[in-house]
XYZ file of C-alpha atoms in Angstrom:
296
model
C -26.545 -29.511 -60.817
C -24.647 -28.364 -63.684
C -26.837 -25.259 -63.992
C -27.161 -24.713 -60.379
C -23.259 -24.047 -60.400
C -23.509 -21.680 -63.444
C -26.260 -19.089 -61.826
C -23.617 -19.047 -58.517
C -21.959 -15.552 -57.534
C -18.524 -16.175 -57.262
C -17.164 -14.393 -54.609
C -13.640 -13.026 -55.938
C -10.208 -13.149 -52.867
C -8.960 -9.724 -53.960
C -5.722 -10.271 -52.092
C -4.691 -12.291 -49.741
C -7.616 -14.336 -47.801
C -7.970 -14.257 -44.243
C -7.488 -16.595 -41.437
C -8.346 -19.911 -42.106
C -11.763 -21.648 -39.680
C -10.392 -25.430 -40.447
C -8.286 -27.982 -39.107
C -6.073 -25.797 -36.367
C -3.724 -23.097 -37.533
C -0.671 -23.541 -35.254
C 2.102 -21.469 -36.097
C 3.705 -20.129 -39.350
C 7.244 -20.557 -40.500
C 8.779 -23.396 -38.597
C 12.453 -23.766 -38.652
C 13.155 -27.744 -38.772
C 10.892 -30.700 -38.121
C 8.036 -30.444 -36.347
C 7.533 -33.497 -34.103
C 3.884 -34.801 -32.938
C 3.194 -37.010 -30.108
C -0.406 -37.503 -28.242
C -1.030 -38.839 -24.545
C -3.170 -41.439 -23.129
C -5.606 -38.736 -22.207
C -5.863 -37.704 -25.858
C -3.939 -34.202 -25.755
C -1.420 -33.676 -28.816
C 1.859 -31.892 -28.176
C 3.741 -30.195 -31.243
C 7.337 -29.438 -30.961
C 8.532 -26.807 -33.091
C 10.959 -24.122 -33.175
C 9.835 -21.155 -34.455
C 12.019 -17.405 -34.167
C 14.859 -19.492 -32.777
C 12.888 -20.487 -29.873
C 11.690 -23.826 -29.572
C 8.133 -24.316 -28.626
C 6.086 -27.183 -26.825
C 2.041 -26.674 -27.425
C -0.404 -28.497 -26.950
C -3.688 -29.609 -28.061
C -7.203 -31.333 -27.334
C -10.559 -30.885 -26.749
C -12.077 -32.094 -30.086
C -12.403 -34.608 -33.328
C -14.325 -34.075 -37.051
C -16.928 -31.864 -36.598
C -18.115 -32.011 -33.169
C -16.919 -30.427 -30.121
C -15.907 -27.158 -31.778
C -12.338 -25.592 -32.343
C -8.690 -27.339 -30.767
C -8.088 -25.880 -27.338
C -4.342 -24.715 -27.839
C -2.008 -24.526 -24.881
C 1.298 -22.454 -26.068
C 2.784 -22.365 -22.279
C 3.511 -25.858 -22.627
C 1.793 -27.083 -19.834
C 0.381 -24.025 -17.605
C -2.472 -24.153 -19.047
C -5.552 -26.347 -18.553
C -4.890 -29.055 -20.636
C -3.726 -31.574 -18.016
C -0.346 -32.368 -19.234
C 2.991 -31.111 -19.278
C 6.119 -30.781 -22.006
C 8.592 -32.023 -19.376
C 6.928 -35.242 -18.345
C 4.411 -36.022 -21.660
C 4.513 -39.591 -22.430
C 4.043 -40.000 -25.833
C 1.295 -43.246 -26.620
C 0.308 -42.422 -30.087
C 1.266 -44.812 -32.852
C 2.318 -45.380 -36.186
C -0.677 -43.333 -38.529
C -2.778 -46.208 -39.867
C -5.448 -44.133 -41.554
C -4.425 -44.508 -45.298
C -3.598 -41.951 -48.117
C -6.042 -39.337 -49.367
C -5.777 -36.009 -51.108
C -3.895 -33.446 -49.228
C -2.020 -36.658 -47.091
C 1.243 -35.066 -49.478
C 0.541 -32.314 -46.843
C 1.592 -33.869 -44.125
C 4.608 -33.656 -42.329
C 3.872 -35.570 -39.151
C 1.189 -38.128 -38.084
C 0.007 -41.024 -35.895
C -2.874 -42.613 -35.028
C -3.847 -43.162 -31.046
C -5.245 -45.564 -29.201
C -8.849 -44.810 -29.596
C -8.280 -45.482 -33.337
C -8.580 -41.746 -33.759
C -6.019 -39.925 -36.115
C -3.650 -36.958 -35.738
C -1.749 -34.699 -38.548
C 0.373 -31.645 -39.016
C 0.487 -30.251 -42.376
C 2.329 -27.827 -43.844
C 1.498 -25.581 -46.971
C 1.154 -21.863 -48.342
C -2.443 -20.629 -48.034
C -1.853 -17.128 -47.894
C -0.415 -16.328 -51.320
C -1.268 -13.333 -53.756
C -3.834 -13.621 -55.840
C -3.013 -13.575 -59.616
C 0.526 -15.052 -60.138
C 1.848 -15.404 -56.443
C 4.281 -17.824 -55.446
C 5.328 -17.368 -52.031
C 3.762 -16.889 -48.634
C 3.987 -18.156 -45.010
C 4.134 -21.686 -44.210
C 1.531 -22.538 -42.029
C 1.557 -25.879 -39.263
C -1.917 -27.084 -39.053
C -3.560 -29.923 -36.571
C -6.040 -31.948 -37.450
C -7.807 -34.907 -35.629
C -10.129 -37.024 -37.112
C -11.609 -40.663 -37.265
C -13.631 -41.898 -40.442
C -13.094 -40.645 -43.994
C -12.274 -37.208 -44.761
C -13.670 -34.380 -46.862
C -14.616 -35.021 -50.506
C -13.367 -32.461 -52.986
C -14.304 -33.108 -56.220
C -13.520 -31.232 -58.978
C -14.492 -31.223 -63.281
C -13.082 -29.302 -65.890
C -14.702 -27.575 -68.922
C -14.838 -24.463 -70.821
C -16.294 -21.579 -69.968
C -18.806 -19.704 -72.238
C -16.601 -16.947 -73.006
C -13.311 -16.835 -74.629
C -10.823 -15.148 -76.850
C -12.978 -16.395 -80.625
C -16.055 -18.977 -80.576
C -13.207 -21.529 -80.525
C -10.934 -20.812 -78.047
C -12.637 -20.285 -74.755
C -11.616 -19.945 -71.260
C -10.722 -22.962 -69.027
C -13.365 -23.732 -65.937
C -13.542 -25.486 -62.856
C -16.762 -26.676 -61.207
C -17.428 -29.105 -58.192
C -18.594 -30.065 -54.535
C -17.532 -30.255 -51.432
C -18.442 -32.244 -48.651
C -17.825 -34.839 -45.985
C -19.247 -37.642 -45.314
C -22.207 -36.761 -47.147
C -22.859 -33.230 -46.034
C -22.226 -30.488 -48.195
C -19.400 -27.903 -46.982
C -20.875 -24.389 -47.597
C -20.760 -20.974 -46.395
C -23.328 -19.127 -44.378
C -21.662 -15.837 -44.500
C -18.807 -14.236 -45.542
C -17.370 -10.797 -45.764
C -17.322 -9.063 -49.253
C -13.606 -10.218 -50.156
C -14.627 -14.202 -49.241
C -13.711 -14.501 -45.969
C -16.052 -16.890 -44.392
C -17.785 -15.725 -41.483
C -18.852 -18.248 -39.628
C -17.475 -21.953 -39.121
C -18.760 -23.823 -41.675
C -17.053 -21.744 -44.511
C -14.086 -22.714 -46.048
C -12.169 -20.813 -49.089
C -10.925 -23.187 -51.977
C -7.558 -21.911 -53.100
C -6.361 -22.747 -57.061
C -3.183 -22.774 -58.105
C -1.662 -22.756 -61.771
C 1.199 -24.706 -63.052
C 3.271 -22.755 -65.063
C 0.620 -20.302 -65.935
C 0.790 -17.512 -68.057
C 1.192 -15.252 -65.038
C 4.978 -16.019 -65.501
C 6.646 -19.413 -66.931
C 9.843 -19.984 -65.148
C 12.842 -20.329 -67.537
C 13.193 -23.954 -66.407
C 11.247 -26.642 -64.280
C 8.129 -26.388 -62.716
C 5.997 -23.961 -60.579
C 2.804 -23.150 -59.288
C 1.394 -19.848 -59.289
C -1.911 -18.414 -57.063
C -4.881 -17.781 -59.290
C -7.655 -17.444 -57.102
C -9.711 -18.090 -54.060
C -13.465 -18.750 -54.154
C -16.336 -20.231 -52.029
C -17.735 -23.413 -51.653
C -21.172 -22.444 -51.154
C -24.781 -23.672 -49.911
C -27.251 -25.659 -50.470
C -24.724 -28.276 -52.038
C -21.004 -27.473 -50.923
C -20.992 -26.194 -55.246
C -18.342 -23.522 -56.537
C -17.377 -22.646 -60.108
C -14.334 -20.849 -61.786
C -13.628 -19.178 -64.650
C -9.787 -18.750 -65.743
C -10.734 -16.072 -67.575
C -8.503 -12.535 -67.460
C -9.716 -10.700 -64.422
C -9.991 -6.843 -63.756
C -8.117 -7.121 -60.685
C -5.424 -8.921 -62.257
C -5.004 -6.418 -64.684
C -4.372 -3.364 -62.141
C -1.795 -5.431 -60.316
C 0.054 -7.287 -63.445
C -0.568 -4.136 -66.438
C -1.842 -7.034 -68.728
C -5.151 -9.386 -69.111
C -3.432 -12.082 -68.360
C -6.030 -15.210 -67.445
C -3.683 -17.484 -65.305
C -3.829 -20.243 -67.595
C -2.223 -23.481 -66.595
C 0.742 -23.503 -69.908
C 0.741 -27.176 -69.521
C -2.689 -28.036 -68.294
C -2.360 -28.784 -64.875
C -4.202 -27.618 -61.584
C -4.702 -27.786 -58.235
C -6.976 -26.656 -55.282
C -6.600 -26.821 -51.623
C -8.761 -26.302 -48.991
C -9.166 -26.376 -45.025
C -11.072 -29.428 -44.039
C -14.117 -29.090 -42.170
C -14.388 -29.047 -38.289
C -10.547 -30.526 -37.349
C -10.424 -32.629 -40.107
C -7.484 -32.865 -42.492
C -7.078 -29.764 -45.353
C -7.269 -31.527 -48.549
C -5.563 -31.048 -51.890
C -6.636 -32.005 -55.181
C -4.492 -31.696 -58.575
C -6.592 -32.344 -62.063
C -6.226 -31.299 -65.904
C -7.547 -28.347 -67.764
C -10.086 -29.324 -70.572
C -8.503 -31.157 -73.497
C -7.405 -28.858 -76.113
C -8.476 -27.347 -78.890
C -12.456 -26.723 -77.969
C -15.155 -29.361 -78.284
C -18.794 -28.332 -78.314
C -20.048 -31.737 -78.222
C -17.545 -32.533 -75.285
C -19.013 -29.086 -73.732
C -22.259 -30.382 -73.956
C -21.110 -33.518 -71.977
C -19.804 -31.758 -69.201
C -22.766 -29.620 -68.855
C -24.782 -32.636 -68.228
C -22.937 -33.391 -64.810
């Protein structure tokens, strides 16, 4: 498996990545709270303001992977979806699906009658690659029942480096749910998928050598990458990147200065995006470690 990963092509996000094919993008920027509530018939309505107008939409039409993509309904009730904003009755109750990586995401949630759950989350996808910090905030659906996707991610060195004993950190790892591997069919030359089943994997830096703020904490974009076929697999070098050198003037290598990672990615189908955060490799380099890792 190890190996496998090593002989991918990493496709490289030059700048920012396209639109997402994952949960259900909603709207970007909300102003305030977004509020959630789901009928007996199983359509979701999101309040949210957005440009100082507040909206009512609503959702339905499918769960996991099956039944395609959310119908979305921005009118508020014109549409086909059954149900109106002015007399929705909400049924939906307290979420009772449990914690999981990217549940920090969420800003709204409940879990309906049918035992099936719904979320809106909230994070910055499209960010610039090498040392951004900032983009849109995007409200996503989701609606799912059963476990969600399975990031999984390892950290190691990569076979190239400043000396023999300082190399580059490396990320390697799967994706999948519920035991089917998450990969890309196609995808255009700058990684955006091209079909349904793709999803981007975006990694963020804390504190990388990008730019360390003068005090606290904060995450910078490094990259986006692939998960790709036969086994949901991706790798990553944080190695200094030609493209990062044209926009920063400098090799830098977006090196976590303390360590510390994360990835996030759309879920599959309407299911939940997840989030994982993980450590670097232990410093200084270990070639016996190495040789560990390679073994996975």
């Amino acid at each position: 498996m190890r190996r496998l990963v090593f002989l991918l092509t990493l496709v490289f996000l030059l700048a920012l990545t396209g639109v997402a094919q994952a949960s259900t993008l909603i709207t970007r920027n909300p102003q305030g709270p977004v509020k959630l509530a789901v009928n007996q018939q199983g359509v979701a309505m999101l309040t949210v303001r957005v440009n100082g107008q507040t909206q009512h939409i609503l959702a339905w039409g499918a769960i996991n992977m099956s039944r395609g993509r959310l119908l979305l309904d921005y009118s508020g009730g014109t549409g086909s979806s059954g149900a109106n904003w002015q007399t929705f009755r909400n049924t939906c109750g307290p979420y009772r699906g449990g914690a999981f990586p990217g549940s920090k995401l969420i800003v709204a949630s409940c879990t309906a009658r049918d035992g099936s759950h719904w979320a809106v989350q909230q994070w910055q996808r499209s960010i610039l690659n090498y040392g951004g910090t900032t983009g849109s905030t995007e409200v996503r659906l989701s609606h799912w029942r059963g476990p969600v996707a399975d990031l999984v991610v390892f950290s190691d060195w990569s076979r190239y480096g400043r000396s023999k004993t300082e190399k580059f950190a490396h990320l390697f790892g799967t994706y999948s749910f519920q035991g089917k591997p998450i990969g890309v069919g196609q995808a255009t030359p700058q990684g955006v998928p091209l079909d349904d089943k793709g999803r981007n994997i975006y990694l963020d830096s804390l504190n990388s050598n990008y730019g360390v703020p003068t005090s606290g904490f904060q995450w910078r974009r490094v990259n986006g990458f692939l998960a790709n076929r036969p086994y949901g697999q991706f790798c990553f070098e944080i190695g200094p990147k030609r493209q990062a050198s044209t926009l920063l003037g400098q090799q830098f290598s977006g090196e976590s200065t303390v360590n510390r990672y994360r990835v996030t990615s759309p879920g599959p189908g309407v299911t939940p995006d997840i989030r994982v955060e993980f450590a670097g490799p232990p410093s200084p380099y270990d070639p016996n470690w190495q040789l560990t890792m390679n073994d996975l």
